[in-house]
Amino acid sequence: MTATDGAPVHVEGIGPATMRVEPERRVVLARTTGRDVEVRYARIVGVAVTRGADGLLVVLHLVNGGALRLTAAGAPESFDAEAARLVADVFSLPELMRGMRAYGAGRALPGSDHDRFFAPLVEPLRALRASHERALGAGATAAPWRVAESVGATRAAAEIRAALGALAASRYPASAPDRRALEAELLDETEPLFAALDELTAAAQRLGVASERDRVAAWRAWCSALGATFVAADRCWAAVLPALNEAPSPRAPR
């Protein structure tokens, strides 16, 4: 993101200023008189953007319980643009794949087994990012946090359990005791992933009922839970590989 010239605004209790959403993850309210007001994103726990007969109203809810109310003071288009930049920033999605070590790595034996294990997470992630981009396209009054509703953590957990069962069955198609033993071992190794998915479900529920005063904080918590889920999946895949490698190859003749 690059800096802009900003937008003229009126800040309740402060007066006229120029609002700039800056790359350093902060909002600067440059005042015509007096000291500028700098609000770093870490201090923002909620953002409300509404459009009424008088134009756009942006309310920044702060961690100390205070709030800043901003309205356009001329050039409403530039205010809309700055508000849209702010919404896109505070409700951005984290980069989830960059820190994963096992996903797609040669030592993690990428292939059909690898893809089957990760599919319940990776495929919904692609849809999530597409929905998020579409939501941000709505501009300043977008509600990008609603995309969290589309992430079915409970469904993903069921699909991962089914995938583990299928992996065990492919190793021991003719031996039910061996198949059950391997499946139990795989489920035991992936327990941290199921715990992370449970927390992701809880975080989504908290986000769903969050008010505008704490919605940004709830979004950050949900994003953190989402990231933790992918980290857990990455580690769990590495943990199940020894058991899969010790079992008969699914391609070996029975």
Short mmCIF file of C-alpha atoms in Angstrom, two decimals:
data_model
loop_
_atom_site.label_atom_id
_atom_site.label_comp_id
_atom_site.label_asym_id
_atom_site.label_seq_id
_atom_site.Cartn_x
_atom_site.Cartn_y
_atom_site.Cartn_z
CA MET A 1 0.00 0.00 0.00
CA THR A 2 1.26 3.48 -0.84
CA ALA A 3 0.48 6.68 1.01
CA THR A 4 -2.05 9.14 -0.43
CA ASP A 5 -2.75 12.82 0.04
CA GLY A 6 -5.60 11.84 2.33
CA ALA A 7 -9.11 13.19 2.71
CA PRO A 8 -10.46 16.27 4.48
CA VAL A 9 -12.56 15.21 7.47
CA HIS A 10 -14.21 16.59 10.55
CA VAL A 11 -13.32 14.73 13.75
CA GLU A 12 -15.85 15.08 16.53
CA GLY A 13 -14.29 16.84 19.50
CA ILE A 14 -11.13 17.67 17.56
CA GLY A 15 -12.18 19.62 14.50
CA PRO A 16 -10.97 19.69 10.90
CA ALA A 17 -8.16 17.37 9.83
CA THR A 18 -6.82 15.41 6.90
CA MET A 19 -7.24 11.65 7.23
CA ARG A 20 -4.48 9.48 5.82
CA VAL A 21 -4.31 5.69 5.97
CA GLU A 22 -0.57 5.03 5.87
CA PRO A 23 1.51 1.95 4.98
CA GLU A 24 2.90 1.79 8.52
CA ARG A 25 -0.47 0.40 9.66
CA ARG A 26 -1.75 3.59 11.16
CA VAL A 27 -4.28 6.34 10.59
CA VAL A 28 -2.97 9.87 10.76
CA LEU A 29 -5.31 12.79 11.33
CA ALA A 30 -3.27 15.80 10.28
CA ARG A 31 -4.76 18.84 11.98
CA THR A 32 -4.73 22.34 10.60
CA THR A 33 -4.02 23.62 14.11
CA GLY A 34 -2.54 21.70 17.00
CA ARG A 35 -0.75 18.37 17.08
CA ASP A 36 -1.58 15.62 14.61
CA VAL A 37 -3.39 12.56 15.91
CA GLU A 38 -1.81 9.20 15.11
CA VAL A 39 -3.81 6.02 15.63
CA ARG A 40 -1.90 2.80 15.14
CA TYR A 41 -3.95 -0.21 14.12
CA ALA A 42 -2.99 -2.01 17.32
CA ARG A 43 -5.08 0.59 19.20
CA ILE A 44 -8.15 0.02 17.03
CA VAL A 45 -10.47 -2.71 18.30
CA GLY A 46 -13.53 -1.82 16.25
CA VAL A 47 -14.44 0.05 13.07
CA ALA A 48 -17.95 1.05 12.04
CA VAL A 49 -18.66 2.56 8.63
CA THR A 50 -22.18 3.67 7.79
CA ARG A 51 -23.61 5.71 4.96
CA GLY A 52 -26.49 8.06 5.67
CA ALA A 53 -28.17 11.03 4.08
CA ASP A 54 -25.24 13.23 5.09
CA GLY A 55 -22.63 10.87 3.68
CA LEU A 56 -20.17 8.49 5.27
CA LEU A 57 -19.60 8.18 9.01
CA VAL A 58 -16.51 6.33 10.24
CA VAL A 59 -16.16 5.45 13.91
CA LEU A 60 -12.86 4.12 15.23
CA HIS A 61 -13.28 2.31 18.55
CA LEU A 62 -10.06 2.33 20.54
CA VAL A 63 -8.58 -0.10 23.01
CA ASN A 64 -8.89 2.44 25.84
CA GLY A 65 -12.67 2.57 25.37
CA GLY A 66 -12.66 5.86 23.50
CA ALA A 67 -13.84 6.48 19.97
CA LEU A 68 -13.12 8.83 17.08
CA ARG A 69 -16.03 9.86 14.85
CA LEU A 70 -15.09 11.08 11.39
CA THR A 71 -17.24 12.65 8.68
CA ALA A 72 -16.31 14.14 5.32
CA ALA A 73 -15.44 17.83 5.20
CA GLY A 74 -15.48 18.15 1.43
CA ALA A 75 -14.24 15.74 -1.26
CA PRO A 76 -16.45 12.83 -0.14
CA GLU A 77 -14.93 10.56 -2.80
CA SER A 78 -11.50 10.81 -1.20
CA PHE A 79 -13.01 10.11 2.24
CA ASP A 80 -14.73 7.03 0.82
CA ALA A 81 -11.40 5.87 -0.62
CA GLU A 82 -9.51 6.34 2.66
CA ALA A 83 -12.25 4.58 4.60
CA ALA A 84 -12.17 1.67 2.14
CA ARG A 85 -8.39 1.42 2.56
CA LEU A 86 -8.81 1.35 6.32
CA VAL A 87 -11.44 -1.41 6.19
CA ALA A 88 -9.27 -3.47 3.83
CA ASP A 89 -6.30 -3.09 6.17
CA VAL A 90 -7.89 -3.87 9.52
CA PHE A 91 -9.87 -6.78 8.09
CA SER A 92 -7.05 -8.21 5.99
CA LEU A 93 -6.43 -11.95 5.81
CA PRO A 94 -3.08 -13.27 7.06
CA GLU A 95 -0.60 -15.11 4.88
CA LEU A 96 -1.10 -18.71 5.97
CA MET A 97 1.09 -20.86 3.75
CA ARG A 98 4.42 -19.05 3.93
CA GLY A 99 5.53 -20.48 7.28
CA MET A 100 4.42 -24.05 6.61
CA ARG A 101 7.33 -26.48 6.43
CA ALA A 102 5.67 -29.79 5.62
CA TYR A 103 3.02 -28.62 3.17
CA GLY A 104 4.29 -29.23 -0.35
CA ALA A 105 7.83 -29.97 0.84
CA GLY A 106 9.75 -32.81 -0.75
CA ARG A 107 10.64 -34.34 2.60
CA ALA A 108 6.93 -34.40 3.46
CA LEU A 109 6.25 -36.68 0.49
CA PRO A 110 3.74 -34.56 -1.42
CA GLY A 111 1.41 -36.72 -3.42
CA SER A 112 -2.11 -38.09 -3.29
CA ASP A 113 -1.93 -38.86 0.45
CA HIS A 114 -0.57 -35.39 1.21
CA ASP A 115 -3.22 -33.75 -0.95
CA ARG A 116 -6.02 -35.81 0.60
CA PHE A 117 -4.96 -34.76 4.09
CA PHE A 118 -4.68 -31.03 3.34
CA ALA A 119 -7.62 -30.71 0.93
CA PRO A 120 -10.25 -30.04 3.65
CA LEU A 121 -8.25 -26.94 4.61
CA VAL A 122 -6.63 -25.75 1.40
CA GLU A 123 -9.67 -25.90 -0.87
CA PRO A 124 -11.91 -23.83 1.47
CA LEU A 125 -9.02 -21.37 1.88
CA ARG A 126 -9.06 -20.63 -1.85
CA ALA A 127 -12.80 -19.98 -1.70
CA LEU A 128 -12.32 -17.86 1.43
CA ARG A 129 -9.77 -15.60 -0.26
CA ALA A 130 -12.00 -15.16 -3.31
CA SER A 131 -14.99 -14.26 -1.12
CA HIS A 132 -12.85 -11.86 0.89
CA GLU A 133 -11.69 -10.05 -2.25
CA ARG A 134 -15.26 -9.75 -3.48
CA ALA A 135 -16.35 -8.35 -0.12
CA LEU A 136 -13.63 -5.72 -0.14
CA GLY A 137 -14.76 -4.73 -3.62
CA ALA A 138 -17.90 -3.32 -2.02
CA GLY A 139 -15.82 -0.41 -0.71
CA ALA A 140 -15.91 1.37 2.63
CA THR A 141 -19.18 -0.18 3.80
CA ALA A 142 -18.03 -3.73 3.05
CA ALA A 143 -18.42 -6.43 5.69
CA PRO A 144 -15.37 -8.63 4.98
CA TRP A 145 -15.51 -10.25 8.42
CA ARG A 146 -18.58 -12.19 7.31
CA VAL A 147 -16.39 -14.49 5.21
CA ALA A 148 -15.48 -16.27 8.45
CA GLU A 149 -18.97 -17.76 8.39
CA SER A 150 -18.04 -19.72 5.26
CA VAL A 151 -15.14 -21.57 6.92
CA GLY A 152 -16.68 -24.81 8.13
CA ALA A 153 -14.18 -25.95 10.75
CA THR A 154 -16.51 -28.71 11.96
CA ARG A 155 -16.93 -29.98 8.40
CA ALA A 156 -13.17 -29.79 7.83
CA ALA A 157 -12.56 -31.88 10.96
CA ALA A 158 -14.98 -34.55 9.74
CA GLU A 159 -13.33 -34.59 6.31
CA ILE A 160 -9.84 -34.89 7.80
CA ARG A 161 -10.98 -37.81 9.97
CA ALA A 162 -12.43 -39.44 6.87
CA ALA A 163 -9.17 -38.84 5.00
CA LEU A 164 -7.17 -40.47 7.78
CA GLY A 165 -9.52 -43.44 7.73
CA ALA A 166 -9.06 -43.72 3.97
CA LEU A 167 -5.27 -43.60 4.34
CA ALA A 168 -5.40 -46.42 6.88
CA ALA A 169 -7.73 -48.45 4.67
CA SER A 170 -5.41 -48.05 1.68
CA ARG A 171 -2.57 -49.59 3.72
CA TYR A 172 -4.58 -52.47 5.18
CA PRO A 173 -7.55 -53.16 2.90
CA ALA A 174 -7.77 -56.80 3.98
CA SER A 175 -6.95 -56.53 7.70
CA ALA A 176 -9.51 -54.74 9.83
CA PRO A 177 -7.45 -54.95 13.07
CA ASP A 178 -4.38 -53.43 11.40
CA ARG A 179 -6.53 -50.81 9.71
CA ARG A 180 -8.17 -49.79 12.99
CA ALA A 181 -4.83 -49.68 14.79
CA LEU A 182 -3.27 -47.44 12.14
CA GLU A 183 -6.31 -45.16 12.03
CA ALA A 184 -6.23 -44.81 15.82
CA GLU A 185 -2.54 -43.90 15.67
CA LEU A 186 -3.16 -41.32 12.95
CA LEU A 187 -6.02 -39.78 14.90
CA ASP A 188 -3.89 -39.62 18.02
CA GLU A 189 -1.09 -37.81 16.15
CA THR A 190 -3.54 -35.29 14.70
CA GLU A 191 -5.32 -34.42 17.95
CA PRO A 192 -3.65 -30.96 18.05
CA LEU A 193 -5.22 -30.21 14.67
CA PHE A 194 -8.71 -31.12 15.87
CA ALA A 195 -8.19 -28.97 18.97
CA ALA A 196 -7.17 -26.07 16.71
CA LEU A 197 -10.28 -26.59 14.58
CA ASP A 198 -12.43 -26.50 17.71
CA GLU A 199 -10.86 -23.18 18.68
CA LEU A 200 -11.40 -21.87 15.15
CA THR A 201 -15.10 -22.72 15.47
CA ALA A 202 -15.27 -20.90 18.81
CA ALA A 203 -13.44 -17.86 17.40
CA ALA A 204 -15.86 -17.71 14.46
CA GLN A 205 -18.80 -17.80 16.86
CA ARG A 206 -17.33 -14.95 18.91
CA LEU A 207 -16.73 -12.95 15.74
CA GLY A 208 -20.29 -13.58 14.60
CA VAL A 209 -21.76 -11.99 17.72
CA ALA A 210 -19.15 -9.24 18.13
CA SER A 211 -20.41 -5.67 18.16
CA GLU A 212 -18.90 -2.91 16.07
CA ARG A 213 -16.97 -1.84 19.18
CA ASP A 214 -14.85 -4.98 19.27
CA ARG A 215 -15.25 -6.54 15.83
CA VAL A 216 -11.69 -5.78 14.70
CA ALA A 217 -10.32 -7.45 17.84
CA ALA A 218 -12.59 -10.45 17.23
CA TRP A 219 -11.43 -10.61 13.59
CA ARG A 220 -7.79 -10.63 14.69
CA ALA A 221 -8.53 -13.45 17.14
CA TRP A 222 -10.25 -15.43 14.39
CA CYS A 223 -7.33 -14.86 12.01
CA SER A 224 -4.95 -16.00 14.74
CA ALA A 225 -7.02 -19.18 15.21
CA LEU A 226 -7.04 -19.72 11.45
CA GLY A 227 -3.26 -19.40 11.32
CA ALA A 228 -2.87 -21.75 14.28
CA THR A 229 -5.02 -24.31 12.48
CA PHE A 230 -2.74 -24.35 9.45
CA VAL A 231 0.36 -24.56 11.63
CA ALA A 232 -1.21 -27.50 13.47
CA ALA A 233 -2.07 -29.21 10.18
CA ASP A 234 1.48 -28.75 8.96
CA ARG A 235 2.97 -30.24 12.12
CA CYS A 236 0.45 -33.06 12.28
CA TRP A 237 1.17 -34.15 8.72
CA ALA A 238 4.85 -34.39 9.62
CA ALA A 239 3.85 -36.39 12.71
CA VAL A 240 1.76 -38.97 10.81
CA LEU A 241 4.35 -39.62 8.11
CA PRO A 242 6.40 -42.15 10.14
CA ALA A 243 3.32 -44.30 10.79
CA LEU A 244 2.28 -44.13 7.14
CA ASN A 245 5.79 -44.94 5.96
CA GLU A 246 6.04 -47.95 8.27
CA ALA A 247 2.76 -49.38 6.98
CA PRO A 248 2.60 -51.32 3.70
CA SER A 249 2.59 -49.15 0.62
CA PRO A 250 -0.89 -48.65 -0.81
CA ARG A 251 0.59 -49.60 -4.19
CA ALA A 252 2.18 -52.81 -2.98
CA PRO A 253 0.49 -56.07 -4.00
CA ARG A 254 -1.61 -57.67 -1.26
#
